[in-house]
mmCIF file of N, CA and C in Angstrom:
data_model
loop_
_atom_site.group_PDB
_atom_site.id
_atom_site.type_symbol
_atom_site.label_atom_id
_atom_site.label_comp_id
_atom_site.label_asym_id
_atom_site.label_seq_id
_atom_site.Cartn_x
_atom_site.Cartn_y
_atom_site.Cartn_z
ATOM 1 N N UNK A 529 59.772 6.547 -29.288
ATOM 2 C CA UNK A 529 59.186 7.839 -29.091
ATOM 3 C C UNK A 529 57.669 7.739 -28.886
ATOM 4 N N UNK A 530 56.964 6.946 -29.678
ATOM 5 C CA UNK A 530 55.526 6.796 -29.528
ATOM 6 C C UNK A 530 55.190 6.144 -28.188
ATOM 7 N N UNK A 531 55.954 5.173 -27.776
ATOM 8 C CA UNK A 531 55.686 4.477 -26.518
ATOM 9 C C UNK A 531 55.909 5.368 -25.300
ATOM 10 N N UNK A 532 56.663 6.409 -25.418
ATOM 11 C CA UNK A 532 56.899 7.304 -24.286
ATOM 12 C C UNK A 532 55.909 8.466 -24.249
ATOM 13 N N UNK A 533 55.059 8.595 -25.251
ATOM 14 C CA UNK A 533 54.084 9.679 -25.324
ATOM 15 C C UNK A 533 52.979 9.486 -24.284
ATOM 16 N N UNK A 534 52.484 10.578 -23.746
ATOM 17 C CA UNK A 534 51.369 10.523 -22.780
ATOM 18 C C UNK A 534 50.091 10.015 -23.442
ATOM 19 N N UNK A 535 49.856 10.391 -24.666
ATOM 20 C CA UNK A 535 48.672 9.942 -25.374
ATOM 21 C C UNK A 535 48.694 8.435 -25.600
ATOM 22 N N UNK A 536 49.854 7.915 -25.931
ATOM 23 C CA UNK A 536 49.978 6.479 -26.135
ATOM 24 C C UNK A 536 49.651 5.725 -24.851
ATOM 25 N N UNK A 537 50.165 6.223 -23.754
ATOM 26 C CA UNK A 537 49.902 5.559 -22.470
ATOM 27 C C UNK A 537 48.409 5.566 -22.155
ATOM 28 N N UNK A 538 47.752 6.650 -22.494
ATOM 29 C CA UNK A 538 46.312 6.736 -22.215
ATOM 30 C C UNK A 538 45.494 5.825 -23.143
ATOM 31 N N UNK A 539 45.767 5.876 -24.428
ATOM 32 C CA UNK A 539 44.973 5.135 -25.400
ATOM 33 C C UNK A 539 45.427 3.700 -25.608
ATOM 34 N N UNK A 540 46.534 3.301 -25.066
ATOM 35 C CA UNK A 540 46.991 1.924 -25.244
ATOM 36 C C UNK A 540 46.218 0.959 -24.339
ATOM 37 N N UNK A 541 45.610 1.476 -23.310
ATOM 38 C CA UNK A 541 44.851 0.615 -22.396
ATOM 39 C C UNK A 541 43.450 0.388 -22.946
ATOM 40 N N UNK A 542 43.024 -0.867 -22.925
ATOM 41 C CA UNK A 542 41.686 -1.206 -23.397
ATOM 42 C C UNK A 542 40.668 -0.805 -22.327
ATOM 43 N N UNK A 543 39.562 -0.297 -22.776
ATOM 44 C CA UNK A 543 38.511 0.089 -21.826
ATOM 45 C C UNK A 543 37.179 -0.462 -22.323
ATOM 46 N N UNK A 544 36.188 -0.335 -21.498
ATOM 47 C CA UNK A 544 34.856 -0.820 -21.854
ATOM 48 C C UNK A 544 34.271 0.099 -22.922
ATOM 49 N N UNK A 545 33.951 -0.455 -24.047
ATOM 50 C CA UNK A 545 33.481 0.343 -25.166
ATOM 51 C C UNK A 545 31.977 0.157 -25.378
ATOM 52 N N UNK A 546 31.203 0.519 -24.403
ATOM 53 C CA UNK A 546 29.754 0.423 -24.574
ATOM 54 C C UNK A 546 29.285 1.582 -25.434
ATOM 55 N N UNK A 547 28.358 1.303 -26.271
ATOM 56 C CA UNK A 547 27.861 2.337 -27.171
ATOM 57 C C UNK A 547 26.822 3.199 -26.456
ATOM 58 N N UNK A 548 26.547 4.330 -27.044
ATOM 59 C CA UNK A 548 25.541 5.231 -26.488
ATOM 60 C C UNK A 548 24.177 4.550 -26.480
ATOM 61 N N UNK A 549 23.887 3.769 -27.490
ATOM 62 C CA UNK A 549 22.612 3.057 -27.546
ATOM 63 C C UNK A 549 22.482 2.097 -26.362
ATOM 64 N N UNK A 550 23.538 1.393 -26.053
ATOM 65 C CA UNK A 550 23.498 0.450 -24.932
ATOM 66 C C UNK A 550 23.293 1.193 -23.610
ATOM 67 N N UNK A 551 23.920 2.324 -23.467
ATOM 68 C CA UNK A 551 23.757 3.111 -22.244
ATOM 69 C C UNK A 551 22.327 3.613 -22.132
ATOM 70 N N UNK A 552 21.778 4.110 -23.238
ATOM 71 C CA UNK A 552 20.403 4.610 -23.219
ATOM 72 C C UNK A 552 19.391 3.496 -22.975
ATOM 73 N N UNK A 553 19.685 2.309 -23.487
ATOM 74 C CA UNK A 553 18.760 1.191 -23.321
ATOM 75 C C UNK A 553 18.761 0.648 -21.889
ATOM 76 N N UNK A 554 19.707 1.046 -21.100
ATOM 77 C CA UNK A 554 19.686 0.628 -19.707
ATOM 78 C C UNK A 554 18.551 1.325 -18.964
ATOM 79 N N UNK A 555 18.133 2.463 -19.462
ATOM 80 C CA UNK A 555 16.982 3.165 -18.903
ATOM 81 C C UNK A 555 15.744 2.617 -19.611
ATOM 82 N N UNK A 556 14.775 2.103 -18.889
ATOM 83 C CA UNK A 556 13.646 1.424 -19.524
ATOM 84 C C UNK A 556 12.809 2.310 -20.439
ATOM 85 N N UNK A 557 12.629 3.578 -20.122
ATOM 86 C CA UNK A 557 11.747 4.408 -20.923
ATOM 87 C C UNK A 557 12.389 4.861 -22.225
ATOM 88 N N UNK A 558 13.707 4.792 -22.344
ATOM 89 C CA UNK A 558 14.358 5.311 -23.540
ATOM 90 C C UNK A 558 14.364 4.311 -24.697
ATOM 91 N N UNK A 559 14.090 3.041 -24.448
ATOM 92 C CA UNK A 559 14.144 2.039 -25.511
ATOM 93 C C UNK A 559 12.757 1.588 -25.969
ATOM 94 N N UNK A 560 11.722 2.273 -25.534
ATOM 95 C CA UNK A 560 10.393 1.838 -25.937
ATOM 96 C C UNK A 560 9.993 2.530 -27.235
ATOM 97 N N UNK A 561 9.055 1.945 -27.904
ATOM 98 C CA UNK A 561 8.644 2.466 -29.205
ATOM 99 C C UNK A 561 7.800 3.734 -29.041
ATOM 100 N N UNK A 562 7.551 4.382 -30.159
ATOM 101 C CA UNK A 562 6.775 5.617 -30.159
ATOM 102 C C UNK A 562 5.352 5.348 -29.683
ATOM 103 N N UNK A 563 4.784 4.227 -30.116
ATOM 104 C CA UNK A 563 3.431 3.879 -29.685
ATOM 105 C C UNK A 563 3.382 3.680 -28.172
ATOM 106 N N UNK A 564 4.383 2.979 -27.666
ATOM 107 C CA UNK A 564 4.421 2.736 -26.230
ATOM 108 C C UNK A 564 4.613 4.041 -25.462
ATOM 109 N N UNK A 565 5.421 4.952 -26.002
ATOM 110 C CA UNK A 565 5.620 6.249 -25.351
ATOM 111 C C UNK A 565 4.324 7.041 -25.322
ATOM 112 N N UNK A 566 3.604 7.022 -26.434
ATOM 113 C CA UNK A 566 2.327 7.738 -26.480
ATOM 114 C C UNK A 566 1.328 7.124 -25.509
ATOM 115 N N UNK A 567 1.328 5.804 -25.419
ATOM 116 C CA UNK A 567 0.427 5.131 -24.484
ATOM 117 C C UNK A 567 0.788 5.492 -23.036
ATOM 118 N N UNK A 568 2.082 5.535 -22.743
ATOM 119 C CA UNK A 568 2.512 5.925 -21.402
ATOM 120 C C UNK A 568 2.124 7.370 -21.093
ATOM 121 N N UNK A 569 2.305 8.256 -22.061
ATOM 122 C CA UNK A 569 1.933 9.645 -21.867
ATOM 123 C C UNK A 569 0.430 9.776 -21.633
ATOM 124 N N UNK A 570 -0.345 9.015 -22.393
ATOM 125 C CA UNK A 570 -1.794 9.045 -22.237
ATOM 126 C C UNK A 570 -2.195 8.530 -20.852
ATOM 127 N N UNK A 571 -1.541 7.463 -20.410
ATOM 128 C CA UNK A 571 -1.824 6.909 -19.091
ATOM 129 C C UNK A 571 -1.449 7.894 -17.986
ATOM 130 N N UNK A 572 -0.312 8.540 -18.144
ATOM 131 C CA UNK A 572 0.115 9.537 -17.146
ATOM 132 C C UNK A 572 -0.853 10.710 -17.106
ATOM 133 N N UNK A 573 -1.330 11.141 -18.269
ATOM 134 C CA UNK A 573 -2.294 12.238 -18.327
ATOM 135 C C UNK A 573 -3.598 11.845 -17.633
ATOM 136 N N UNK A 574 -4.017 10.595 -17.860
ATOM 137 C CA UNK A 574 -5.239 10.112 -17.211
ATOM 138 C C UNK A 574 -5.046 10.048 -15.698
ATOM 139 N N UNK A 575 -3.891 9.602 -15.248
ATOM 140 C CA UNK A 575 -3.613 9.551 -13.812
ATOM 141 C C UNK A 575 -3.592 10.947 -13.211
ATOM 142 N N UNK A 576 -2.975 11.879 -13.922
ATOM 143 C CA UNK A 576 -2.914 13.249 -13.429
ATOM 144 C C UNK A 576 -4.326 13.854 -13.348
ATOM 145 N N UNK A 577 -5.132 13.573 -14.349
ATOM 146 C CA UNK A 577 -6.506 14.073 -14.365
ATOM 147 C C UNK A 577 -7.298 13.487 -13.194
ATOM 148 N N UNK A 578 -7.098 12.208 -12.923
ATOM 149 C CA UNK A 578 -7.774 11.551 -11.806
ATOM 150 C C UNK A 578 -7.334 12.156 -10.469
ATOM 151 N N UNK A 579 -6.039 12.444 -10.342
ATOM 152 C CA UNK A 579 -5.541 13.061 -9.110
ATOM 153 C C UNK A 579 -6.125 14.450 -8.917
ATOM 154 N N UNK A 580 -6.220 15.208 -9.993
ATOM 155 C CA UNK A 580 -6.815 16.541 -9.917
ATOM 156 C C UNK A 580 -8.281 16.449 -9.529
ATOM 157 N N UNK A 581 -8.964 15.452 -10.064
ATOM 158 C CA UNK A 581 -10.378 15.255 -9.745
ATOM 159 C C UNK A 581 -10.534 14.912 -8.257
ATOM 160 N N UNK A 582 -9.654 14.052 -7.744
ATOM 161 C CA UNK A 582 -9.712 13.697 -6.327
ATOM 162 C C UNK A 582 -9.410 14.902 -5.439
ATOM 163 N N UNK A 583 -8.452 15.726 -5.851
ATOM 164 C CA UNK A 583 -8.138 16.933 -5.083
ATOM 165 C C UNK A 583 -9.334 17.878 -5.063
ATOM 166 N N UNK A 584 -9.997 18.023 -6.203
ATOM 167 C CA UNK A 584 -11.164 18.901 -6.282
ATOM 168 C C UNK A 584 -12.284 18.381 -5.388
ATOM 169 N N UNK A 585 -12.481 17.066 -5.380
ATOM 170 C CA UNK A 585 -13.502 16.467 -4.514
ATOM 171 C C UNK A 585 -13.166 16.689 -3.046
ATOM 172 N N UNK A 586 -11.898 16.539 -2.690
ATOM 173 C CA UNK A 586 -11.474 16.743 -1.304
ATOM 174 C C UNK A 586 -11.679 18.201 -0.892
ATOM 175 N N UNK A 587 -11.356 19.134 -1.782
ATOM 176 C CA UNK A 587 -11.548 20.554 -1.480
ATOM 177 C C UNK A 587 -13.032 20.873 -1.311
ATOM 178 N N UNK A 588 -13.862 20.289 -2.160
ATOM 179 C CA UNK A 588 -15.303 20.506 -2.079
ATOM 180 C C UNK A 588 -15.850 19.942 -0.764
ATOM 181 N N UNK A 589 -15.366 18.779 -0.372
ATOM 182 C CA UNK A 589 -15.794 18.161 0.894
ATOM 183 C C UNK A 589 -15.374 19.022 2.083
ATOM 184 N N UNK A 590 -14.169 19.568 2.035
ATOM 185 C CA UNK A 590 -13.699 20.446 3.115
ATOM 186 C C UNK A 590 -14.572 21.698 3.210
ATOM 187 N N UNK A 591 -14.923 22.263 2.075
ATOM 188 C CA UNK A 591 -15.789 23.441 2.070
ATOM 189 C C UNK A 591 -17.165 23.109 2.643
ATOM 190 N N UNK A 592 -17.682 21.944 2.287
ATOM 191 C CA UNK A 592 -18.995 21.535 2.794
ATOM 192 C C UNK A 592 -18.955 21.360 4.304
ATOM 193 N N UNK A 593 -17.887 20.722 4.797
ATOM 194 C CA UNK A 593 -17.746 20.519 6.234
ATOM 195 C C UNK A 593 -17.583 21.847 6.965
ATOM 196 N N UNK A 594 -16.836 22.776 6.380
ATOM 197 C CA UNK A 594 -16.663 24.093 6.992
ATOM 198 C C UNK A 594 -18.000 24.833 7.050
ATOM 199 N N UNK A 595 -18.785 24.723 5.985
ATOM 200 C CA UNK A 595 -20.099 25.374 5.963
ATOM 201 C C UNK A 595 -21.018 24.763 7.016
ATOM 202 N N UNK A 596 -20.963 23.431 7.166
ATOM 203 C CA UNK A 596 -21.789 22.768 8.186
ATOM 204 C C UNK A 596 -21.381 23.217 9.576
ATOM 205 N N UNK A 597 -20.096 23.300 9.831
ATOM 206 C CA UNK A 597 -19.598 23.730 11.133
ATOM 207 C C UNK A 597 -20.027 25.155 11.428
ATOM 208 N N UNK A 598 -19.909 26.023 10.441
ATOM 209 C CA UNK A 598 -20.309 27.407 10.626
ATOM 210 C C UNK A 598 -21.813 27.494 10.890
ATOM 211 N N UNK A 599 -22.572 26.712 10.162
ATOM 212 C CA UNK A 599 -24.024 26.705 10.346
ATOM 213 C C UNK A 599 -24.374 26.218 11.746
ATOM 214 N N UNK A 600 -23.672 25.186 12.212
ATOM 215 C CA UNK A 600 -23.929 24.647 13.547
ATOM 216 C C UNK A 600 -23.668 25.705 14.612
ATOM 217 N N UNK A 601 -22.478 26.339 14.552
ATOM 218 C CA UNK A 601 -22.129 27.310 15.583
ATOM 219 C C UNK A 601 -22.985 28.567 15.497
ATOM 220 N N UNK A 602 -23.410 28.933 14.315
ATOM 221 C CA UNK A 602 -24.308 30.071 14.197
ATOM 222 C C UNK A 602 -25.664 29.730 14.810
ATOM 223 N N UNK A 603 -26.114 28.490 14.626
ATOM 224 C CA UNK A 603 -27.373 28.055 15.242
ATOM 225 C C UNK A 603 -27.275 27.999 16.752
ATOM 226 N N UNK A 604 -26.146 27.502 17.260
ATOM 227 C CA UNK A 604 -25.938 27.440 18.715
ATOM 228 C C UNK A 604 -25.952 28.852 19.287
ATOM 229 N N UNK A 605 -25.275 29.760 18.629
ATOM 230 C CA UNK A 605 -25.229 31.140 19.105
ATOM 231 C C UNK A 605 -26.628 31.757 19.101
ATOM 232 N N UNK A 606 -27.330 31.544 18.014
ATOM 233 C CA UNK A 606 -28.668 32.137 17.859
ATOM 234 C C UNK A 606 -29.672 31.539 18.839
ATOM 235 N N UNK A 607 -29.636 30.237 19.037
ATOM 236 C CA UNK A 607 -30.649 29.557 19.836
ATOM 237 C C UNK A 607 -30.327 29.501 21.330
ATOM 238 N N UNK A 608 -29.056 29.534 21.709
ATOM 239 C CA UNK A 608 -28.695 29.337 23.110
ATOM 240 C C UNK A 608 -28.045 30.574 23.721
ATOM 241 N N UNK A 609 -26.999 31.068 23.101
ATOM 242 C CA UNK A 609 -26.215 32.137 23.705
ATOM 243 C C UNK A 609 -26.999 33.447 23.758
ATOM 244 N N UNK A 610 -27.657 33.824 22.669
ATOM 245 C CA UNK A 610 -28.372 35.097 22.628
ATOM 246 C C UNK A 610 -29.508 35.124 23.660
ATOM 247 N N UNK A 611 -30.377 34.107 23.734
ATOM 248 C CA UNK A 611 -31.420 34.149 24.771
ATOM 249 C C UNK A 611 -30.843 34.153 26.191
ATOM 250 N N UNK A 612 -29.771 33.421 26.395
ATOM 251 C CA UNK A 612 -29.139 33.393 27.708
ATOM 252 C C UNK A 612 -28.612 34.777 28.081
ATOM 253 N N UNK A 613 -27.948 35.448 27.161
ATOM 254 C CA UNK A 613 -27.451 36.799 27.416
ATOM 255 C C UNK A 613 -28.592 37.785 27.655
ATOM 256 N N UNK A 614 -29.682 37.616 26.917
ATOM 257 C CA UNK A 614 -30.841 38.492 27.122
ATOM 258 C C UNK A 614 -31.368 38.340 28.543
ATOM 259 N N UNK A 615 -31.456 37.099 29.025
ATOM 260 C CA UNK A 615 -31.932 36.863 30.390
ATOM 261 C C UNK A 615 -30.976 37.469 31.411
ATOM 262 N N UNK A 616 -29.691 37.324 31.191
ATOM 263 C CA UNK A 616 -28.704 37.872 32.120
ATOM 264 C C UNK A 616 -28.807 39.394 32.150
ATOM 265 N N UNK A 617 -28.892 40.018 30.993
ATOM 266 C CA UNK A 617 -28.955 41.469 30.936
ATOM 267 C C UNK A 617 -30.261 41.990 31.541
ATOM 268 N N UNK A 618 -31.385 41.376 31.202
ATOM 269 C CA UNK A 618 -32.667 41.826 31.781
ATOM 270 C C UNK A 618 -32.685 41.575 33.289
ATOM 271 N N UNK A 619 -32.135 40.475 33.722
ATOM 272 C CA UNK A 619 -32.058 40.215 35.162
ATOM 273 C C UNK A 619 -31.157 41.214 35.869
ATOM 274 N N UNK A 620 -30.105 41.625 35.254
ATOM 275 C CA UNK A 620 -29.192 42.595 35.839
ATOM 276 C C UNK A 620 -29.860 43.945 36.015
ATOM 277 N N UNK A 621 -30.649 44.377 34.969
ATOM 278 C CA UNK A 621 -31.266 45.685 35.031
ATOM 279 C C UNK A 621 -32.538 45.670 35.898
ATOM 280 N N UNK A 622 -33.187 44.551 36.092
ATOM 281 C CA UNK A 622 -34.374 44.464 36.954
ATOM 282 C C UNK A 622 -33.993 44.657 38.410
ATOM 283 N N UNK A 623 -32.831 44.221 38.796
ATOM 284 C CA UNK A 623 -32.378 44.342 40.172
ATOM 285 C C UNK A 623 -32.065 45.793 40.528
ATOM 286 N N UNK A 624 -31.754 46.587 39.624
ATOM 287 C CA UNK A 624 -31.364 47.969 39.922
ATOM 288 C C UNK A 624 -32.534 48.839 40.005
#
């Protein structure tokens, strides 16, 4: 009777009996000590801070370049386009 049971058929076969600890230790970060975890967290925080600092520098550089470009085109407009338009307009009205 026991040999014909479905449960017997399932549990009679030997299977790989790895423990939960062994499974967790296959992942490198799960088997490290508390000190090592804190050191890793500190290193990650420092890396994140450095990345944020680089992003801020890049944004500041982009703003500076945009300001320079705007200043350049405003100078071109003021020094070249406006006097040229004044000459065209005065020349147009002098002919009439």
